[in-house]
């Protein structure tokens, strides 16, 4: 096996030199007496490097791939290069295969590959036996997938593929595994007989950590399969069958699905949905009892009257909101006439909206309810912010800036205020006039 491994062209596939830790290039030396693979480069071998049980007078082998294997004229190194080129460029692309090899022509590559790797009965029977052995060895360890219907097969980087976190149901695998680079910690580990106890224990600990990550990958796949998360859209449609409050509970409790099984988790959600329905029915019966209702016929009349009261309250609330923003009496009267016509079942007449002389529609006053800084304003300042449509926080900032500039210069002109406040000049004039009128600032 060591001799076969030396056929590869990539030096990173071979262990480093025991003397200088550099990557080995052919030819290199292998000790024939040491039990483990003790490899040295030519420079360390000529210096007589010795390490622990290895002595400089041990028998050795010269590892090289410069010899024919299948037929004369093709060295082992060229055989490996041909296989790698076919793997990289694809079968039949002999022009690129020959370009990658650089030592053989297109016709030579095609004839040698077809003769020795395709039409050779020895290789075909050997590869068939290896494939059967591999299938029988990994058949029991494969992840079972038994869907009730055909699983979705989203295309790469599609919306459904991103929603499913790159899960490929037909392969029961993720496009990007959990802790996708866990194998990197193992790629340079090599167990040799002359390792110290601490180093060997450290390597075993790294292998145990890698095994725990493999178990975590298996656990996540099992959760997705058991809880029906493969077909995400079907899962979302089933979730929408619950009321809004139960949907929020479902979203919160989804993280605990990994603790309980799928059946237990569904029973838990269903029981909470039933509890929600019972609580709502109890509140409705308590409302009937509080209103003095003792029969279901009276309850129907009560519900009808309740809906009518809600509609009237909604209309009054809408009217209050409109009257709060509309200052034009004519526009308000038009709106009331339109609503009366709608309530009477008559098609309302089309009315024109009053515009200003400049052709622009006047904006409604700003609603200051809930805006930060409103509690710091007096009534006149609130009215100014509503008319100018300026939020209280910005008004307080502009006011403080104008007050500071007025104290520094002993007065303030309108041009200075406009240079200090970079907003609409008409709003600046209204703020400036208001502060002059209220006595906050003085003219220069």
Short mmCIF file of C-alpha atoms in Angstrom, two decimals:
data_model
loop_
_atom_site.label_atom_id
_atom_site.label_comp_id
_atom_site.label_asym_id
_atom_site.label_seq_id
_atom_site.Cartn_x
_atom_site.Cartn_y
_atom_site.Cartn_z
CA UNK A 1 0.00 0.00 0.00
CA UNK A 2 2.88 2.39 0.69
CA UNK A 3 4.23 1.76 -2.79
CA UNK A 4 0.85 2.46 -4.35
CA UNK A 5 0.50 5.66 -2.31
CA UNK A 6 3.78 6.92 -3.71
CA UNK A 7 2.32 7.02 -7.22
CA UNK A 8 0.38 10.21 -6.52
CA UNK A 9 1.76 13.47 -7.86
CA UNK A 10 0.41 15.62 -5.05
CA UNK A 11 3.02 15.87 -2.25
CA UNK A 12 0.26 16.83 0.20
CA UNK A 13 -1.13 13.29 -0.05
CA UNK A 14 2.03 11.85 1.57
CA UNK A 15 3.19 12.30 5.17
CA UNK A 16 5.97 14.87 5.67
CA UNK A 17 9.64 14.07 6.13
CA UNK A 18 10.48 12.95 9.67
CA UNK A 19 13.68 14.93 9.62
CA UNK A 20 12.82 18.41 8.31
CA UNK A 21 8.97 18.12 8.18
CA UNK A 22 8.96 19.22 4.54
CA UNK A 23 6.63 17.66 1.99
CA UNK A 24 8.17 14.71 0.20
CA UNK A 25 8.88 14.72 -3.50
CA UNK A 26 10.02 11.70 -5.45
CA UNK A 27 12.39 10.05 -5.09
CA UNK A 28 12.41 9.73 -1.27
CA UNK A 29 13.55 7.10 1.25
CA UNK A 30 11.47 4.67 3.33
CA UNK A 31 12.99 2.70 6.19
CA UNK A 32 12.48 -1.05 5.69
CA UNK A 33 13.10 -2.03 9.35
CA UNK A 34 10.97 0.46 11.32
CA UNK A 35 7.45 -0.93 11.98
CA UNK A 36 5.72 2.33 11.04
CA UNK A 37 6.20 4.27 7.81
CA UNK A 38 9.40 6.20 8.49
CA UNK A 39 9.94 8.47 5.46
CA UNK A 40 12.89 10.78 4.79
CA UNK A 41 13.79 13.18 2.02
CA UNK A 42 17.13 12.72 0.22
CA UNK A 43 18.80 15.59 2.12
CA UNK A 44 17.97 14.15 5.58
CA UNK A 45 18.96 10.65 4.41
CA UNK A 46 22.40 11.81 3.24
CA UNK A 47 22.97 13.52 6.62
CA UNK A 48 22.27 10.22 8.42
CA UNK A 49 19.23 11.45 10.35
CA UNK A 50 18.30 9.27 13.35
CA UNK A 51 15.20 9.51 15.54
CA UNK A 52 14.26 7.25 18.49
CA UNK A 53 14.33 3.63 17.19
CA UNK A 54 15.38 4.58 13.68
CA UNK A 55 19.10 4.25 12.98
CA UNK A 56 21.09 5.46 10.00
CA UNK A 57 22.32 1.91 9.20
CA UNK A 58 18.80 0.48 8.74
CA UNK A 59 17.85 -1.05 5.43
CA UNK A 60 15.88 1.30 3.18
CA UNK A 61 13.79 1.48 0.03
CA UNK A 62 13.86 4.16 -2.65
CA UNK A 63 10.27 5.24 -3.28
CA UNK A 64 9.65 6.36 -6.84
CA UNK A 65 6.98 5.93 -9.48
CA UNK A 66 9.29 6.08 -12.48
CA UNK A 67 8.63 2.50 -13.65
CA UNK A 68 6.07 0.89 -15.99
CA UNK A 69 2.96 -0.77 -14.57
CA UNK A 70 0.52 -1.78 -17.31
CA UNK A 71 2.58 -1.46 -20.48
CA UNK A 72 6.01 -0.16 -21.52
CA UNK A 73 6.23 3.56 -22.17
CA UNK A 74 3.73 4.46 -19.43
CA UNK A 75 5.20 4.98 -15.96
CA UNK A 76 3.20 4.69 -12.77
CA UNK A 77 3.32 8.47 -12.37
CA UNK A 78 1.83 8.92 -15.84
CA UNK A 79 -0.89 6.37 -15.07
CA UNK A 80 -1.95 8.37 -12.03
CA UNK A 81 -1.76 11.62 -14.00
CA UNK A 82 -4.01 10.12 -16.69
CA UNK A 83 -6.64 9.03 -14.16
CA UNK A 84 -6.60 12.44 -12.48
CA UNK A 85 -6.88 14.23 -15.84
CA UNK A 86 -9.88 12.10 -16.88
CA UNK A 87 -11.49 12.82 -13.52
CA UNK A 88 -10.91 16.57 -13.89
CA UNK A 89 -11.72 17.01 -17.60
CA UNK A 90 -14.31 14.27 -18.07
CA UNK A 91 -14.36 11.07 -20.06
CA UNK A 92 -14.02 11.68 -23.81
CA UNK A 93 -12.44 15.12 -23.49
CA UNK A 94 -9.09 13.76 -24.66
CA UNK A 95 -7.79 17.10 -25.96
CA UNK A 96 -7.89 18.67 -22.47
CA UNK A 97 -6.66 15.42 -20.91
CA UNK A 98 -3.56 15.47 -23.13
CA UNK A 99 -3.04 19.18 -22.42
CA UNK A 100 -3.12 18.53 -18.67
CA UNK A 101 -0.70 15.57 -18.93
CA UNK A 102 1.69 17.42 -21.32
CA UNK A 103 3.70 14.23 -21.96
CA UNK A 104 1.24 12.31 -24.17
CA UNK A 105 -0.83 13.11 -27.22
CA UNK A 106 -4.60 12.97 -27.48
CA UNK A 107 -4.55 9.67 -29.43
CA UNK A 108 -2.14 8.05 -26.97
CA UNK A 109 -4.27 9.00 -23.98
CA UNK A 110 -7.48 7.72 -25.57
CA UNK A 111 -6.05 4.38 -26.78
CA UNK A 112 -4.23 3.67 -23.49
CA UNK A 113 -7.27 4.47 -21.35
CA UNK A 114 -9.69 2.46 -23.48
CA UNK A 115 -7.32 -0.50 -23.67
CA UNK A 116 -6.30 -0.76 -20.03
CA UNK A 117 -9.19 0.76 -18.03
CA UNK A 118 -12.34 0.21 -20.11
CA UNK A 119 -11.82 -2.90 -22.23
CA UNK A 120 -9.55 -4.72 -19.78
CA UNK A 121 -11.57 -7.67 -18.30
CA UNK A 122 -9.31 -7.82 -15.25
CA UNK A 123 -10.08 -4.26 -14.20
CA UNK A 124 -13.79 -4.52 -14.99
CA UNK A 125 -14.26 -7.59 -12.78
CA UNK A 126 -12.14 -6.09 -10.00
CA UNK A 127 -14.05 -2.81 -10.00
CA UNK A 128 -17.38 -4.65 -10.00
CA UNK A 129 -16.30 -6.71 -6.99
CA UNK A 130 -15.13 -3.61 -5.14
CA UNK A 131 -18.40 -1.83 -5.85
CA UNK A 132 -20.47 -4.76 -4.53
CA UNK A 133 -18.32 -4.99 -1.42
CA UNK A 134 -18.66 -1.27 -0.79
CA UNK A 135 -22.44 -1.36 -1.20
CA UNK A 136 -22.80 -4.28 1.19
CA UNK A 137 -20.58 -2.58 3.77
CA UNK A 138 -22.39 0.76 3.79
CA UNK A 139 -25.94 -0.47 3.25
CA UNK A 140 -26.69 -0.77 6.98
CA UNK A 141 -25.18 2.60 7.87
CA UNK A 142 -27.13 4.63 5.31
CA UNK A 143 -29.77 7.06 6.60
CA UNK A 144 -33.22 5.57 5.90
CA UNK A 145 -35.76 7.77 4.16
CA UNK A 146 -39.37 6.57 4.02
CA UNK A 147 -41.60 9.50 3.05
CA UNK A 148 -45.34 9.15 2.73
CA UNK A 149 -45.19 11.05 -0.55
CA UNK A 150 -42.56 12.08 -3.03
CA UNK A 151 -40.24 14.62 -1.35
CA UNK A 152 -39.67 18.02 -2.95
CA UNK A 153 -36.55 18.43 -5.05
CA UNK A 154 -35.79 22.15 -5.13
CA UNK A 155 -33.16 23.46 -7.47
CA UNK A 156 -29.91 24.81 -6.10
CA UNK A 157 -30.13 28.28 -4.51
CA UNK A 158 -33.89 28.54 -5.12
CA UNK A 159 -36.29 30.11 -2.62
CA UNK A 160 -37.54 26.70 -1.46
CA UNK A 161 -33.97 25.42 -1.15
CA UNK A 162 -33.05 28.37 1.07
CA UNK A 163 -36.21 27.88 3.16
CA UNK A 164 -35.20 24.24 3.72
CA UNK A 165 -31.66 25.30 4.77
CA UNK A 166 -30.14 23.42 1.85
CA UNK A 167 -31.68 20.07 2.86
CA UNK A 168 -31.89 17.53 0.02
CA UNK A 169 -34.73 15.12 0.94
CA UNK A 170 -34.08 12.62 -1.83
CA UNK A 171 -30.55 12.10 -0.44
CA UNK A 172 -31.49 12.70 3.23
CA UNK A 173 -28.53 15.04 3.41
CA UNK A 174 -27.69 18.73 3.65
CA UNK A 175 -25.96 20.69 0.93
CA UNK A 176 -23.82 22.15 3.71
CA UNK A 177 -23.50 19.98 6.78
CA UNK A 178 -23.61 21.11 10.39
CA UNK A 179 -20.07 22.15 11.35
CA UNK A 180 -19.11 21.71 7.72
CA UNK A 181 -15.36 21.98 8.33
CA UNK A 182 -15.14 19.41 11.13
CA UNK A 183 -13.03 17.11 8.96
CA UNK A 184 -10.27 19.69 8.75
CA UNK A 185 -9.16 18.81 12.28
CA UNK A 186 -8.47 15.22 11.19
CA UNK A 187 -6.73 15.69 7.87
CA UNK A 188 -3.23 16.01 9.36
CA UNK A 189 -3.54 13.42 12.15
CA UNK A 190 -1.29 10.37 11.73
CA UNK A 191 -1.05 7.64 14.39
CA UNK A 192 2.48 6.24 14.64
CA UNK A 193 4.01 3.79 17.12
CA UNK A 194 6.60 6.20 18.49
CA UNK A 195 4.03 8.81 19.61
CA UNK A 196 4.19 9.79 23.26
CA UNK A 197 1.26 8.99 25.54
CA UNK A 198 0.18 12.62 25.77
CA UNK A 199 0.27 13.10 22.00
CA UNK A 200 -1.66 9.89 21.40
CA UNK A 201 -4.28 10.89 24.00
CA UNK A 202 -4.61 14.29 22.30
CA UNK A 203 -5.16 12.68 18.92
CA UNK A 204 -7.77 10.32 20.36
CA UNK A 205 -9.55 13.29 21.95
CA UNK A 206 -9.71 15.03 18.56
CA UNK A 207 -11.20 11.87 17.02
CA UNK A 208 -13.80 11.69 19.82
CA UNK A 209 -14.76 15.31 19.19
CA UNK A 210 -15.21 14.54 15.51
CA UNK A 211 -17.42 11.55 16.37
CA UNK A 212 -19.60 13.80 18.55
CA UNK A 213 -20.05 16.18 15.62
CA UNK A 214 -21.08 13.29 13.38
CA UNK A 215 -23.67 12.27 15.98
CA UNK A 216 -24.98 15.84 16.05
CA UNK A 217 -25.37 15.80 12.27
CA UNK A 218 -27.29 12.53 12.52
CA UNK A 219 -29.51 13.93 15.27
CA UNK A 220 -30.44 17.02 13.27
CA UNK A 221 -31.34 14.96 10.22
CA UNK A 222 -33.50 12.68 12.38
CA UNK A 223 -35.38 15.70 13.83
CA UNK A 224 -36.11 17.06 10.36
CA UNK A 225 -37.33 13.67 9.12
CA UNK A 226 -39.39 12.72 12.19
CA UNK A 227 -41.13 16.10 12.63
CA UNK A 228 -42.13 16.41 8.97
CA UNK A 229 -39.98 19.46 8.28
CA UNK A 230 -38.90 18.16 4.86
CA UNK A 231 -41.87 19.63 2.97
CA UNK A 232 -41.76 23.07 4.54
CA UNK A 233 -44.74 24.51 2.63
CA UNK A 234 -47.04 21.70 3.74
CA UNK A 235 -45.86 22.22 7.30
CA UNK A 236 -46.64 25.95 7.08
CA UNK A 237 -50.11 25.27 5.67
CA UNK A 238 -50.89 22.97 8.60
CA UNK A 239 -49.63 25.59 11.02
CA UNK A 240 -51.99 28.24 9.58
CA UNK A 241 -55.00 26.10 10.57
CA UNK A 242 -54.55 27.22 14.18
CA UNK A 243 -55.72 30.59 15.57
CA UNK A 244 -53.24 33.43 15.72
CA UNK A 245 -52.52 32.97 19.42
CA UNK A 246 -51.82 29.24 18.92
CA UNK A 247 -49.57 30.03 15.93
CA UNK A 248 -47.47 32.30 18.15
CA UNK A 249 -47.26 29.52 20.75
CA UNK A 250 -46.31 27.06 18.00
CA UNK A 251 -43.50 29.33 16.89
CA UNK A 252 -42.19 29.72 20.45
CA UNK A 253 -42.43 26.01 21.33
CA UNK A 254 -40.81 24.84 18.09
CA UNK A 255 -37.37 24.99 19.70
CA UNK A 256 -38.48 22.34 22.22
CA UNK A 257 -39.43 19.88 19.48
CA UNK A 258 -35.95 18.39 19.65
CA UNK A 259 -36.58 17.33 23.26
CA UNK A 260 -39.92 15.57 22.72
CA UNK A 261 -40.86 13.22 19.93
CA UNK A 262 -43.03 14.32 17.00
CA UNK A 263 -46.21 12.72 18.39
CA UNK A 264 -45.73 14.19 21.86
CA UNK A 265 -45.00 17.62 20.43
CA UNK A 266 -48.14 17.59 18.26
CA UNK A 267 -50.25 16.46 21.23
CA UNK A 268 -48.81 19.31 23.28
CA UNK A 269 -49.74 21.91 20.64
CA UNK A 270 -53.19 20.39 20.10
CA UNK A 271 -53.91 20.43 23.83
CA UNK A 272 -53.00 24.12 24.02
CA UNK A 273 -55.20 24.86 21.01
CA UNK A 274 -58.08 23.09 22.77
CA UNK A 275 -57.35 25.03 25.96
CA UNK A 276 -57.47 28.29 24.00
CA UNK A 277 -60.86 27.39 22.52
CA UNK A 278 -62.24 26.43 25.95
CA UNK A 279 -61.02 29.65 27.55
CA UNK A 280 -62.59 31.72 24.77
CA UNK A 281 -65.89 29.86 25.16
CA UNK A 282 -65.81 30.34 28.95
CA UNK A 283 -65.23 34.08 28.54
CA UNK A 284 -68.17 34.29 26.13
CA UNK A 285 -70.48 32.43 28.57
CA UNK A 286 -69.32 34.67 31.42
CA UNK A 287 -70.16 37.71 29.31
CA UNK A 288 -73.65 36.30 28.68
CA UNK A 289 -74.14 35.64 32.40
CA UNK A 290 -72.99 39.17 33.28
CA UNK A 291 -75.49 40.61 30.77
CA UNK A 292 -78.33 38.53 32.31
CA UNK A 293 -78.75 36.18 29.33
CA UNK A 294 -80.01 32.70 30.19
CA UNK A 295 -80.85 31.15 26.79
CA UNK A 296 -79.07 30.74 23.46
CA UNK A 297 -81.87 32.55 21.61
CA UNK A 298 -81.25 35.61 23.75
CA UNK A 299 -77.52 35.15 23.14
CA UNK A 300 -78.08 35.40 19.35
CA UNK A 301 -80.01 38.65 19.79
CA UNK A 302 -77.27 39.94 22.08
CA UNK A 303 -74.55 39.13 19.55
CA UNK A 304 -76.48 40.89 16.76
CA UNK A 305 -76.94 44.01 18.88
CA UNK A 306 -73.30 43.87 19.91
CA UNK A 307 -72.15 43.86 16.28
CA UNK A 308 -74.37 46.85 15.53
CA UNK A 309 -72.89 48.75 18.49
CA UNK A 310 -69.39 47.92 17.31
CA UNK A 311 -70.17 49.22 13.82
CA UNK A 312 -71.58 52.47 15.20
CA UNK A 313 -68.60 52.91 17.51
CA UNK A 314 -66.23 52.30 14.60
CA UNK A 315 -67.98 54.94 12.49
CA UNK A 316 -67.85 57.49 15.33
CA UNK A 317 -64.17 56.78 15.84
CA UNK A 318 -63.53 57.26 12.11
CA UNK A 319 -65.44 60.53 12.15
CA UNK A 320 -63.45 61.80 15.14
CA UNK A 321 -60.21 60.96 13.41
CA UNK A 322 -61.27 62.76 10.25
CA UNK A 323 -62.48 65.83 12.15
CA UNK A 324 -59.18 65.95 14.02
CA UNK A 325 -57.20 66.42 10.79
CA UNK A 326 -59.67 68.37 8.60
CA UNK A 327 -59.78 72.09 9.32
CA UNK A 328 -61.70 73.09 6.19
CA UNK A 329 -65.43 73.19 6.98
CA UNK A 330 -66.41 72.75 3.35
CA UNK A 331 -64.35 69.59 2.92
CA UNK A 332 -65.74 68.21 6.17
CA UNK A 333 -69.31 68.86 5.01
CA UNK A 334 -68.58 67.09 1.72
CA UNK A 335 -67.26 64.05 3.60
CA UNK A 336 -70.35 63.93 5.85
CA UNK A 337 -72.66 64.12 2.84
CA UNK A 338 -70.75 61.30 1.15
CA UNK A 339 -71.03 59.06 4.23
CA UNK A 340 -74.75 59.79 4.54
CA UNK A 341 -75.28 58.84 0.90
CA UNK A 342 -73.35 55.58 1.43
CA UNK A 343 -75.42 54.70 4.50
CA UNK A 344 -78.65 55.43 2.56
CA UNK A 345 -77.56 53.16 -0.30
CA UNK A 346 -77.29 56.00 -2.80
CA UNK A 347 -74.27 56.49 -5.05
CA UNK A 348 -72.47 59.58 -3.70
CA UNK A 349 -71.89 62.48 -6.03
CA UNK A 350 -68.33 63.10 -7.15
CA UNK A 351 -66.98 66.16 -5.39
CA UNK A 352 -63.80 68.06 -6.05
CA UNK A 353 -61.13 68.56 -3.44
CA UNK A 354 -60.41 72.14 -2.54
CA UNK A 355 -56.87 73.16 -3.36
CA UNK A 356 -54.92 76.27 -2.59
CA UNK A 357 -54.35 79.12 -5.00
CA UNK A 358 -50.94 77.73 -5.90
CA UNK A 359 -52.50 74.45 -7.06
CA UNK A 360 -51.10 72.43 -4.14
CA UNK A 361 -53.25 70.49 -1.71
CA UNK A 362 -52.80 71.64 1.87
CA UNK A 363 -51.43 68.95 4.15
CA UNK A 364 -53.40 68.02 7.29
CA UNK A 365 -51.99 68.98 10.71
CA UNK A 366 -49.48 66.62 12.27
CA UNK A 367 -50.78 64.24 14.94
CA UNK A 368 -48.48 64.54 17.96
CA UNK A 369 -49.99 61.64 19.90
CA UNK A 370 -47.24 59.38 21.19
CA UNK A 371 -44.36 61.35 19.67
CA UNK A 372 -41.35 61.77 21.99
CA UNK A 373 -40.94 65.24 23.44
CA UNK A 374 -44.63 66.20 23.23
CA UNK A 375 -44.93 66.43 27.01
CA UNK A 376 -42.23 69.17 27.04
CA UNK A 377 -44.31 71.53 24.87
CA UNK A 378 -46.99 73.97 25.96
CA UNK A 379 -50.27 74.31 24.08
CA UNK A 380 -49.08 77.10 21.75
CA UNK A 381 -45.94 75.15 20.86
CA UNK A 382 -48.01 72.03 20.16
CA UNK A 383 -50.23 74.04 17.83
CA UNK A 384 -47.14 75.36 16.03
CA UNK A 385 -45.70 71.87 15.55
CA UNK A 386 -49.05 70.63 14.21
CA UNK A 387 -49.37 73.45 11.68
CA UNK A 388 -45.71 73.40 10.60
CA UNK A 389 -45.72 69.53 10.67
CA UNK A 390 -42.57 69.37 12.76
CA UNK A 391 -41.91 66.61 15.29
CA UNK A 392 -41.44 67.87 18.88
CA UNK A 393 -37.88 66.55 19.18
CA UNK A 394 -36.70 68.49 16.13
CA UNK A 395 -38.55 71.64 17.26
CA UNK A 396 -36.88 71.56 20.69
CA UNK A 397 -33.48 71.13 19.04
CA UNK A 398 -34.03 74.08 16.67
CA UNK A 399 -35.40 76.22 19.52
CA UNK A 400 -32.34 75.58 21.70
CA UNK A 401 -29.99 76.38 18.82
CA UNK A 402 -31.74 79.70 18.14
CA UNK A 403 -31.76 80.61 21.85
CA UNK A 404 -28.03 79.94 22.18
CA UNK A 405 -27.22 82.02 19.08
CA UNK A 406 -29.45 84.86 20.30
CA UNK A 407 -27.70 84.96 23.72
CA UNK A 408 -24.28 84.89 22.06
CA UNK A 409 -24.96 87.77 19.68
CA UNK A 410 -27.52 89.71 21.72
CA UNK A 411 -30.18 89.32 19.02
CA UNK A 412 -31.04 87.30 15.95
CA UNK A 413 -32.08 88.12 12.40
CA UNK A 414 -34.20 85.94 10.11
CA UNK A 415 -31.28 85.39 7.71
CA UNK A 416 -29.13 84.14 10.59
CA UNK A 417 -31.90 81.76 11.68
CA UNK A 418 -32.20 80.37 8.15
CA UNK A 419 -28.44 79.84 7.98
CA UNK A 420 -28.51 78.08 11.35
CA UNK A 421 -31.53 75.81 10.64
CA UNK A 422 -31.26 73.92 7.35
CA UNK A 423 -34.97 73.25 6.75
CA UNK A 424 -37.71 74.77 4.58
CA UNK A 425 -37.47 78.57 4.64
CA UNK A 426 -41.23 78.95 5.26
CA UNK A 427 -41.03 76.70 8.33
CA UNK A 428 -38.01 78.64 9.55
CA UNK A 429 -39.95 81.92 9.22
CA UNK A 430 -42.90 80.55 11.20
CA UNK A 431 -40.63 79.26 13.98
CA UNK A 432 -38.70 82.55 14.04
CA UNK A 433 -41.90 84.64 14.21
CA UNK A 434 -43.34 82.41 16.92
CA UNK A 435 -40.25 82.70 19.12
CA UNK A 436 -40.21 86.49 18.63
CA UNK A 437 -43.90 86.71 19.52
CA UNK A 438 -43.54 84.54 22.62
CA UNK A 439 -40.49 86.49 23.80
CA UNK A 440 -37.93 83.68 23.60
CA UNK A 441 -35.63 85.65 21.31
CA UNK A 442 -35.23 89.26 20.19
CA UNK A 443 -34.52 90.83 16.83
CA UNK A 444 -30.99 92.03 16.19
#
